[in-house]
Tab-separated table of C-alpha atoms in Angstrom:
chain	number	residue	atom	x	y	z
A	1	UNK	CA	126.665	58.693	184.027
A	2	UNK	CA	123.994	56.551	185.655
A	3	UNK	CA	125.204	57.933	188.992
A	4	UNK	CA	124.860	61.437	187.539
A	5	UNK	CA	121.321	60.652	186.523
A	6	UNK	CA	120.404	59.428	189.995
A	7	UNK	CA	121.914	62.554	191.560
A	8	UNK	CA	120.050	64.898	189.231
A	9	UNK	CA	116.768	63.066	189.768
A	10	UNK	CA	117.301	63.459	193.500
A	11	UNK	CA	117.959	67.163	193.113
A	12	UNK	CA	114.911	67.489	190.900
A	13	UNK	CA	112.739	66.001	193.613
A	14	UNK	CA	113.773	68.867	195.915
A	15	UNK	CA	113.535	71.611	193.256
A	16	UNK	CA	110.719	72.766	190.954
A	17	UNK	CA	111.402	71.376	187.477
A	18	UNK	CA	111.659	73.600	184.435
A	19	UNK	CA	110.945	72.663	180.843
A	20	UNK	CA	114.108	71.410	179.208
A	21	UNK	CA	115.395	72.859	175.968
A	22	UNK	CA	113.752	72.050	172.669
A	23	UNK	CA	115.620	68.725	172.316
A	24	UNK	CA	114.019	67.487	175.530
A	25	UNK	CA	117.233	65.980	176.890
A	26	UNK	CA	118.340	65.596	180.482
A	27	UNK	CA	116.912	67.074	183.652
A	28	UNK	CA	116.237	70.758	184.258
A	29	UNK	CA	115.919	72.334	187.695
A	30	UNK	CA	115.096	75.794	188.953
A	31	UNK	CA	117.666	77.583	191.118
A	32	UNK	CA	116.915	79.981	193.973
A	33	UNK	CA	118.485	82.952	192.170
A	34	UNK	CA	116.148	82.651	189.187
A	35	UNK	CA	118.541	80.633	187.052
A	36	UNK	CA	118.307	77.052	185.828
A	37	UNK	CA	120.497	73.974	185.809
A	38	UNK	CA	120.391	71.279	183.149
A	39	UNK	CA	122.224	67.950	183.190
A	40	UNK	CA	122.413	65.313	180.474
A	41	UNK	CA	124.474	62.288	179.519
A	42	UNK	CA	125.068	60.068	176.496
A	43	UNK	CA	126.676	56.742	175.710
A	44	UNK	CA	127.654	55.363	172.299
A	45	UNK	CA	128.921	51.874	171.461
A	46	UNK	CA	130.213	51.225	167.950
A	47	UNK	CA	131.676	48.150	166.278
A	48	UNK	CA	133.766	48.669	163.111
A	49	UNK	CA	135.009	46.181	160.530
A	50	UNK	CA	137.223	46.786	157.466
A	51	UNK	CA	138.547	44.191	155.051
A	52	UNK	CA	141.092	45.552	154.315
A	53	UNK	CA	141.938	48.922	155.916
A	54	UNK	CA	143.175	51.735	153.603
A	55	UNK	CA	142.228	49.649	150.557
A	56	UNK	CA	145.028	47.197	151.439
A	57	UNK	CA	147.799	49.633	150.469
A	58	UNK	CA	151.071	49.409	152.445
A	59	UNK	CA	150.092	46.528	154.667
A	60	UNK	CA	146.430	47.383	155.160
A	61	UNK	CA	144.562	44.223	156.196
A	62	UNK	CA	141.403	42.926	157.799
A	63	UNK	CA	140.582	44.709	161.061
A	64	UNK	CA	137.643	44.743	163.452
A	65	UNK	CA	137.352	46.687	166.696
A	66	UNK	CA	134.986	48.345	169.153
A	67	UNK	CA	134.630	51.936	170.325
A	68	UNK	CA	132.965	53.426	173.401
A	69	UNK	CA	132.125	57.083	173.999
A	70	UNK	CA	130.592	58.369	177.243
A	71	UNK	CA	129.756	62.054	177.772
A	72	UNK	CA	128.194	63.895	180.712
A	73	UNK	CA	127.255	67.587	180.672
A	74	UNK	CA	126.061	70.266	183.045
A	75	UNK	CA	124.716	73.651	181.947
A	76	UNK	CA	123.956	76.577	184.263
A	77	UNK	CA	121.999	79.514	182.817
A	78	UNK	CA	120.665	82.792	184.102
A	79	UNK	CA	119.356	85.713	182.077
A	80	UNK	CA	121.532	85.724	178.936
A	81	UNK	CA	124.438	83.839	180.526
A	82	UNK	CA	125.349	80.164	180.230
A	83	UNK	CA	128.253	78.133	181.614
A	84	UNK	CA	128.738	74.663	180.114
A	85	UNK	CA	131.030	71.822	181.181
A	86	UNK	CA	131.169	68.453	179.435
A	87	UNK	CA	133.443	65.558	180.405
A	88	UNK	CA	134.153	62.571	178.189
A	89	UNK	CA	135.670	59.097	178.379
A	90	UNK	CA	136.651	57.326	175.154
A	91	UNK	CA	137.782	53.697	174.850
A	92	UNK	CA	138.890	51.389	172.044
A	93	UNK	CA	139.267	47.618	171.999
A	94	UNK	CA	140.824	45.307	169.433
A	95	UNK	CA	142.144	47.662	166.768
A	96	UNK	CA	145.104	46.181	164.898
A	97	UNK	CA	148.208	48.252	165.586
A	98	UNK	CA	146.615	50.068	168.537
A	99	UNK	CA	144.222	52.966	168.935
A	100	UNK	CA	144.142	55.829	166.447
A	101	UNK	CA	144.435	59.481	167.424
A	102	UNK	CA	140.669	59.975	167.750
A	103	UNK	CA	139.879	56.573	169.313
A	104	UNK	CA	140.999	56.609	172.943
A	105	UNK	CA	141.139	59.128	175.775
A	106	UNK	CA	140.850	58.880	179.550
A	107	UNK	CA	138.580	61.277	181.452
A	108	UNK	CA	139.018	64.708	179.870
A	109	UNK	CA	137.239	67.966	179.116
A	110	UNK	CA	135.270	67.698	175.889
A	111	UNK	CA	133.693	71.165	176.225
A	112	UNK	CA	133.972	73.950	178.805
A	113	UNK	CA	132.845	77.447	177.855
A	114	UNK	CA	131.039	80.579	178.942
A	115	UNK	CA	128.352	81.979	176.659
A	116	UNK	CA	126.486	85.280	176.707
A	117	UNK	CA	123.801	86.356	174.271
A	118	UNK	CA	122.092	89.728	174.247
A	119	UNK	CA	119.332	90.886	171.941
A	120	UNK	CA	121.660	91.146	168.947
A	121	UNK	CA	125.242	90.482	170.096
A	122	UNK	CA	126.799	87.548	171.956
A	123	UNK	CA	130.037	85.660	172.489
A	124	UNK	CA	131.306	82.239	173.546
A	125	UNK	CA	134.717	81.636	175.129
A	126	UNK	CA	136.454	78.344	175.930
A	127	UNK	CA	136.519	74.783	174.580
A	128	UNK	CA	133.605	74.237	172.229
A	129	UNK	CA	132.314	72.287	169.253
A	130	UNK	CA	131.723	74.230	166.025
A	131	UNK	CA	129.654	72.668	163.250
A	132	UNK	CA	128.314	74.788	160.378
A	133	UNK	CA	126.198	74.312	157.274
A	134	UNK	CA	126.183	70.807	155.832
A	135	UNK	CA	129.478	69.948	157.615
A	136	UNK	CA	131.483	69.815	154.391
A	137	UNK	CA	134.147	72.116	155.871
A	138	UNK	CA	133.326	72.582	159.574
A	139	UNK	CA	131.867	69.642	161.476
A	140	UNK	CA	131.686	68.128	164.946
A	141	UNK	CA	133.208	64.898	163.535
A	142	UNK	CA	130.617	62.607	165.097
A	143	UNK	CA	131.692	59.434	163.276
A	144	UNK	CA	135.092	58.950	164.992
A	145	UNK	CA	135.074	58.182	168.696
A	146	UNK	CA	136.274	61.612	169.896
A	147	UNK	CA	134.262	64.521	168.550
A	148	UNK	CA	136.136	67.548	167.232
A	149	UNK	CA	136.382	70.514	169.600
A	150	UNK	CA	138.208	73.842	169.439
A	151	UNK	CA	139.743	76.195	171.994
A	152	UNK	CA	139.073	79.881	171.406
A	153	UNK	CA	136.348	82.469	171.076
A	154	UNK	CA	133.364	83.083	168.837
A	155	UNK	CA	131.315	86.244	168.582
A	156	UNK	CA	127.760	86.308	167.252
A	157	UNK	CA	125.536	89.010	165.795
A	158	UNK	CA	121.962	88.149	164.925
A	159	UNK	CA	118.935	89.879	163.442
A	160	UNK	CA	115.494	88.505	162.513
A	161	UNK	CA	116.851	86.754	159.395
A	162	UNK	CA	120.644	87.152	159.642
A	163	UNK	CA	123.260	85.494	161.812
A	164	UNK	CA	126.996	86.231	161.671
A	165	UNK	CA	129.623	84.296	163.627
A	166	UNK	CA	133.213	85.521	163.939
A	167	UNK	CA	135.742	82.979	165.225
A	168	UNK	CA	139.329	82.609	166.394
A	169	UNK	CA	139.920	78.929	167.180
A	170	UNK	CA	142.530	76.187	167.477
A	171	UNK	CA	141.543	72.497	167.251
A	172	UNK	CA	142.062	70.363	170.333
A	173	UNK	CA	144.955	67.892	170.219
A	174	UNK	CA	143.473	64.695	171.669
A	175	UNK	CA	145.861	62.739	173.907
A	176	UNK	CA	145.274	59.373	175.608
A	177	UNK	CA	145.810	60.420	179.237
A	178	UNK	CA	143.459	62.060	181.734
A	179	UNK	CA	142.981	65.834	181.499
A	180	UNK	CA	145.909	66.178	179.085
A	181	UNK	CA	144.191	67.471	175.914
A	182	UNK	CA	145.649	70.762	174.712
A	183	UNK	CA	145.216	73.262	171.898
A	184	UNK	CA	147.027	72.221	168.729
A	185	UNK	CA	149.395	75.158	168.194
A	186	UNK	CA	150.277	73.849	164.737
A	187	UNK	CA	146.807	74.743	163.450
A	188	UNK	CA	144.405	77.678	163.581
A	189	UNK	CA	141.058	78.774	162.170
A	190	UNK	CA	140.014	82.423	161.804
A	191	UNK	CA	137.127	84.016	159.982
A	192	UNK	CA	133.411	84.577	159.729
A	193	UNK	CA	130.312	82.539	158.816
A	194	UNK	CA	127.028	84.282	157.926
A	195	UNK	CA	123.588	82.767	157.357
A	196	UNK	CA	120.567	84.447	155.761
A	197	UNK	CA	117.401	82.516	156.563
A	198	UNK	CA	114.966	82.175	153.676
A	199	UNK	CA	111.313	83.065	153.874
A	200	UNK	CA	110.377	79.384	154.088
A	201	UNK	CA	111.617	77.016	156.792
A	202	UNK	CA	114.752	75.106	155.911
A	203	UNK	CA	115.856	77.517	153.195
A	204	UNK	CA	118.595	80.128	153.099
A	205	UNK	CA	122.070	81.189	152.074
A	206	UNK	CA	125.421	80.756	153.835
A	207	UNK	CA	128.430	82.976	153.114
A	208	UNK	CA	131.806	82.456	154.769
A	209	UNK	CA	135.425	83.568	154.734
A	210	UNK	CA	137.896	81.413	156.667
A	211	UNK	CA	141.627	81.656	157.300
A	212	UNK	CA	143.312	78.313	157.966
A	213	UNK	CA	146.850	77.408	158.991
A	214	UNK	CA	148.504	74.005	159.394
A	215	UNK	CA	152.188	73.336	159.997
A	216	UNK	CA	153.910	70.450	158.194
A	217	UNK	CA	150.997	69.774	155.842
A	218	UNK	CA	151.574	66.869	153.443
A	219	UNK	CA	150.250	66.459	149.916
A	220	UNK	CA	151.192	64.016	147.165
A	221	UNK	CA	153.915	66.195	145.641
A	222	UNK	CA	154.815	68.706	148.349
A	223	UNK	CA	154.825	69.416	152.056
A	224	UNK	CA	155.298	72.449	154.271
A	225	UNK	CA	153.467	75.055	156.298
A	226	UNK	CA	150.026	75.621	154.819
A	227	UNK	CA	148.268	78.991	154.930
A	228	UNK	CA	144.943	78.924	153.106
A	229	UNK	CA	142.048	81.398	152.728
A	230	UNK	CA	138.658	79.890	151.930
A	231	UNK	CA	135.730	81.842	150.427
A	232	UNK	CA	132.483	79.941	150.099
A	233	UNK	CA	128.744	80.171	149.509
A	234	UNK	CA	126.037	77.596	150.161
A	235	UNK	CA	122.426	77.758	148.986
A	236	UNK	CA	119.919	75.395	150.551
A	237	UNK	CA	116.171	74.945	150.173
A	238	UNK	CA	113.553	72.511	151.391
A	239	UNK	CA	110.086	72.307	149.880
A	240	UNK	CA	107.320	69.709	150.346
A	241	UNK	CA	108.324	67.885	147.147
A	242	UNK	CA	112.025	68.655	146.732
A	243	UNK	CA	115.174	69.806	148.504
A	244	UNK	CA	118.544	71.162	147.365
A	245	UNK	CA	121.933	71.923	148.879
A	246	UNK	CA	124.604	73.469	146.627
A	247	UNK	CA	128.011	74.740	147.815
A	248	UNK	CA	130.763	76.543	145.869
A	249	UNK	CA	134.176	77.168	147.479
A	250	UNK	CA	137.413	78.784	146.305
A	251	UNK	CA	140.804	78.724	148.067
A	252	UNK	CA	144.008	80.739	147.793
A	253	UNK	CA	147.187	80.742	149.872
A	254	UNK	CA	150.719	79.382	150.081
A	255	UNK	CA	152.487	76.166	151.025
A	256	UNK	CA	155.978	76.978	152.311
A	257	UNK	CA	158.513	74.164	152.446
A	258	UNK	CA	161.795	72.825	151.121
A	259	UNK	CA	160.451	73.107	147.585
A	260	UNK	CA	159.904	76.856	148.063
A	261	UNK	CA	156.588	78.669	148.258
A	262	UNK	CA	153.778	77.109	146.246
A	263	UNK	CA	150.743	79.224	145.353
A	264	UNK	CA	147.539	77.489	146.458
A	265	UNK	CA	144.691	77.739	143.930
A	266	UNK	CA	141.940	75.236	144.735
A	267	UNK	CA	138.146	74.936	144.584
A	268	UNK	CA	135.189	72.632	145.029
A	269	UNK	CA	131.590	72.414	143.864
A	270	UNK	CA	129.242	70.080	145.754
A	271	UNK	CA	125.525	69.430	145.531
A	272	UNK	CA	122.895	67.207	147.109
A	273	UNK	CA	119.415	67.435	145.577
A	274	UNK	CA	116.369	65.211	145.861
A	275	UNK	CA	112.700	64.654	145.127
A	276	UNK	CA	110.364	63.379	147.837
A	277	UNK	CA	106.987	61.628	147.742
A	278	UNK	CA	105.765	62.213	151.307
A	279	UNK	CA	102.251	60.893	150.685
A	280	UNK	CA	103.390	57.586	149.198
A	281	UNK	CA	104.089	54.434	151.177
A	282	UNK	CA	107.537	54.538	152.836
A	283	UNK	CA	107.893	58.234	151.819
A	284	UNK	CA	110.627	57.638	149.201
A	285	UNK	CA	113.244	60.287	148.468
A	286	UNK	CA	115.262	59.932	145.278
A	287	UNK	CA	118.416	62.023	145.446
A	288	UNK	CA	121.772	62.548	143.811
A	289	UNK	CA	125.044	63.934	145.142
A	290	UNK	CA	127.500	65.442	142.658
A	291	UNK	CA	130.913	66.630	143.857
A	292	UNK	CA	134.098	67.998	142.309
A	293	UNK	CA	137.113	68.841	144.496
A	294	UNK	CA	140.136	70.114	142.604
A	295	UNK	CA	143.451	68.277	142.327
A	296	UNK	CA	146.994	69.303	141.430
A	297	UNK	CA	147.344	69.337	137.654
A	298	UNK	CA	151.121	69.584	137.205
A	299	UNK	CA	153.416	68.864	140.164
A	300	UNK	CA	156.488	71.090	140.239
A	301	UNK	CA	154.895	74.034	138.413
A	302	UNK	CA	154.952	76.313	141.489
A	303	UNK	CA	151.258	75.849	142.266
A	304	UNK	CA	149.251	73.529	144.522
A	305	UNK	CA	145.693	72.961	143.322
A	306	UNK	CA	144.611	70.229	145.754
A	307	UNK	CA	141.481	71.230	147.671
A	308	UNK	CA	141.560	70.990	151.473
A	309	UNK	CA	138.175	70.556	153.188
A	310	UNK	CA	139.624	71.804	156.532
A	311	UNK	CA	137.547	70.011	159.209
A	312	UNK	CA	134.970	68.005	157.248
A	313	UNK	CA	132.447	65.372	158.142
A	314	UNK	CA	134.479	62.271	157.285
A	315	UNK	CA	131.307	60.269	156.576
A	316	UNK	CA	130.055	62.705	153.916
A	317	UNK	CA	130.183	60.033	151.170
A	318	UNK	CA	129.429	57.038	153.406
A	319	UNK	CA	129.964	55.913	156.984
A	320	UNK	CA	132.949	53.900	155.759
A	321	UNK	CA	134.839	57.223	155.439
A	322	UNK	CA	137.172	55.818	152.799
A	323	UNK	CA	137.710	58.875	150.573
A	324	UNK	CA	138.518	62.488	151.456
A	325	UNK	CA	137.052	65.320	149.323
A	326	UNK	CA	140.300	66.229	147.538
A	327	UNK	CA	141.240	65.578	143.888
A	328	UNK	CA	137.890	63.876	143.551
A	329	UNK	CA	134.890	63.793	141.219
A	330	UNK	CA	131.933	61.660	142.166
A	331	UNK	CA	128.280	61.014	141.414
A	332	UNK	CA	126.119	59.249	144.002
A	333	UNK	CA	122.436	58.445	143.403
A	334	UNK	CA	120.595	57.631	146.636
A	335	UNK	CA	117.226	56.199	147.609
A	336	UNK	CA	115.897	56.928	151.120
A	337	UNK	CA	112.889	55.075	152.534
A	338	UNK	CA	110.910	55.435	155.777
A	339	UNK	CA	109.067	52.130	156.264
A	340	UNK	CA	108.137	53.152	159.846
A	341	UNK	CA	108.156	56.566	161.575
A	342	UNK	CA	111.090	55.335	163.698
A	343	UNK	CA	113.048	53.687	160.868
A	344	UNK	CA	114.947	55.301	157.978
A	345	UNK	CA	117.029	53.391	155.457
A	346	UNK	CA	119.202	54.660	152.595
A	347	UNK	CA	120.788	52.954	149.608
A	348	UNK	CA	123.567	54.656	147.648
A	349	UNK	CA	125.800	54.015	144.651
A	350	UNK	CA	128.910	56.171	144.268
A	351	UNK	CA	131.061	56.420	141.141
A	352	UNK	CA	134.409	58.106	141.856
A	353	UNK	CA	137.258	59.491	139.742
A	354	UNK	CA	140.350	61.579	140.384
A	355	UNK	CA	139.964	65.166	139.203
A	356	UNK	CA	143.592	65.261	138.031
A	357	UNK	CA	145.461	62.120	137.097
A	358	UNK	CA	148.835	63.490	138.252
A	359	UNK	CA	147.590	63.990	141.824
A	360	UNK	CA	146.934	61.265	144.391
A	361	UNK	CA	143.854	59.586	145.805
A	362	UNK	CA	143.241	61.124	149.239
A	363	UNK	CA	141.806	59.275	152.207
A	364	UNK	CA	140.803	60.040	155.783
A	365	UNK	CA	141.682	60.742	158.614
A	366	UNK	CA	141.054	64.455	158.380
A	367	UNK	CA	142.083	66.679	156.925
A	368	UNK	CA	143.455	64.348	154.228
A	369	UNK	CA	146.200	61.815	153.564
A	370	UNK	CA	147.612	60.909	150.149
A	371	UNK	CA	147.364	57.189	149.401
A	372	UNK	CA	150.961	56.040	148.729
A	373	UNK	CA	151.643	55.182	145.094
A	374	UNK	CA	148.366	56.646	143.789
A	375	UNK	CA	149.795	59.806	142.166
A	376	UNK	CA	149.832	59.407	138.388
A	377	UNK	CA	147.612	56.314	138.339
A	378	UNK	CA	144.481	56.153	136.115
A	379	UNK	CA	141.665	58.527	137.034
A	380	UNK	CA	138.911	56.015	137.786
A	381	UNK	CA	139.050	55.254	141.523
A	382	UNK	CA	136.151	52.811	141.654
A	383	UNK	CA	132.563	52.490	142.794
A	384	UNK	CA	130.952	52.152	146.210
A	385	UNK	CA	127.645	50.598	147.226
A	386	UNK	CA	126.229	51.488	150.636
A	387	UNK	CA	123.278	50.665	152.878
A	388	UNK	CA	122.625	52.631	156.067
A	389	UNK	CA	119.650	52.204	158.400
A	390	UNK	CA	118.674	54.124	161.540
A	391	UNK	CA	116.116	52.895	164.085
A	392	UNK	CA	114.999	55.240	166.873
A	393	UNK	CA	113.846	52.543	169.259
A	394	UNK	CA	112.800	54.996	172.006
A	395	UNK	CA	113.370	58.643	172.952
A	396	UNK	CA	116.596	57.497	174.625
A	397	UNK	CA	117.898	54.767	172.293
A	398	UNK	CA	118.955	54.843	168.660
A	399	UNK	CA	120.476	52.002	166.628
A	400	UNK	CA	122.296	52.170	163.297
A	401	UNK	CA	123.490	49.501	160.860
A	402	UNK	CA	125.951	50.464	158.126
A	403	UNK	CA	127.325	48.381	155.271
A	404	UNK	CA	129.486	49.380	152.299
A	405	UNK	CA	131.345	47.630	149.499
A	406	UNK	CA	133.993	49.540	147.537
A	407	UNK	CA	135.014	47.983	144.229
A	408	UNK	CA	138.518	49.186	143.393
A	409	UNK	CA	138.998	50.703	139.945
A	410	UNK	CA	142.189	51.064	137.872
A	411	UNK	CA	143.406	54.098	139.839
A	412	UNK	CA	143.334	52.160	143.110
A	413	UNK	CA	144.582	48.864	141.727
A	414	UNK	CA	147.615	50.507	140.130
A	415	UNK	CA	148.587	51.699	143.636
A	416	UNK	CA	148.121	48.218	145.103
A	417	UNK	CA	144.567	48.829	146.340
A	418	UNK	CA	141.902	46.135	146.621
A	419	UNK	CA	138.146	45.833	146.973
A	420	UNK	CA	137.046	46.814	150.485
A	421	UNK	CA	134.190	45.652	152.718
A	422	UNK	CA	132.983	47.847	155.592
A	423	UNK	CA	130.413	47.047	158.274
A	424	UNK	CA	129.388	48.839	161.443
A	425	UNK	CA	126.785	48.679	164.212
A	426	UNK	CA	126.075	51.646	166.476
A	427	UNK	CA	124.001	51.854	169.626
A	428	UNK	CA	123.506	55.323	171.154
A	429	UNK	CA	121.752	56.176	174.418
A	430	UNK	CA	120.842	59.782	175.235
A	431	UNK	CA	119.378	61.118	178.440
């Protein structure tokens, strides 16, 4: 990527420079035909430490390892057209048992798509990232080493206050070799996502309807081919003194397997609200997250009530990414401080319970994995304390420190789980 930067700086010297996009990244150059070319690159180094992994269940033990992610992009644009290509290299070092599915990949295509946008209608075709809303259901999965991308097409209609996206996508199956990533034909995502912008900045309403399919899905009491329809609404607002983000989701569908067809009936309610004192020293924000994600009440009754968050941000509760939002109730007060314009630090305390005792405790990786032996254990999962700090050292460099301690409750201990320590350091360079 440093070679790419030198090449683009050389090209820029021979071409009149244009203003880059609003994020100010990379190098923009004018082309003879009236178009523009933009290049950018990024590098992220992350160290991870768990003691133990997966709460110590089924052989989980102390583990520490490093991750590297390098991305380079080129974007050509003219009139309403854009063509984007992004290559990525992902490396892992020291993980016990070898790299995970989202840890390691040789040189491969992270994104490659064509985009056109007219006054009201547009479309985007190819390999692309697709994050929406607060990333509770559709995220770019930035925490793991390889970000989540999809193959497919999205159409967009927009008006002064409305935006509607229609999508037909399959997630990318990440493989360790070079240029070997393919669409995962065992999964699909269809549907629409609409946003109504409020009259004040940072406020609005999201409405979405998503069709989701996953072959050989596994839950605590059943497995089979999952077909799930998700209907959701999210209201968000940001005012000088307070902010709010509330999301309500319902799901219906079927799980077809050896046990027959189970009727899926699941839901979630999630909120993140806070009060801010912008004029005080360190600009404190006192917030609280409250979440309920349904669990299966009675295994074997012909219904599956476990919520599936589809493609969520794994670090929604903390960067430790220990719990998945399924069969879960939690309350998490947070305190965010800004001691310097370039430094933000957050403290959080999460209390977590199972929604239904008969169902399991679910953990990451996405979409969710039942913790062995946790079905039928007591409802109280435990409590988590976290500290996360971000320092934007320069326009190019950002550093993060993350620390969490999860104290196992009766529900975890009955399954063989133990207290867990998590620590991480992240250095990210963006040009």
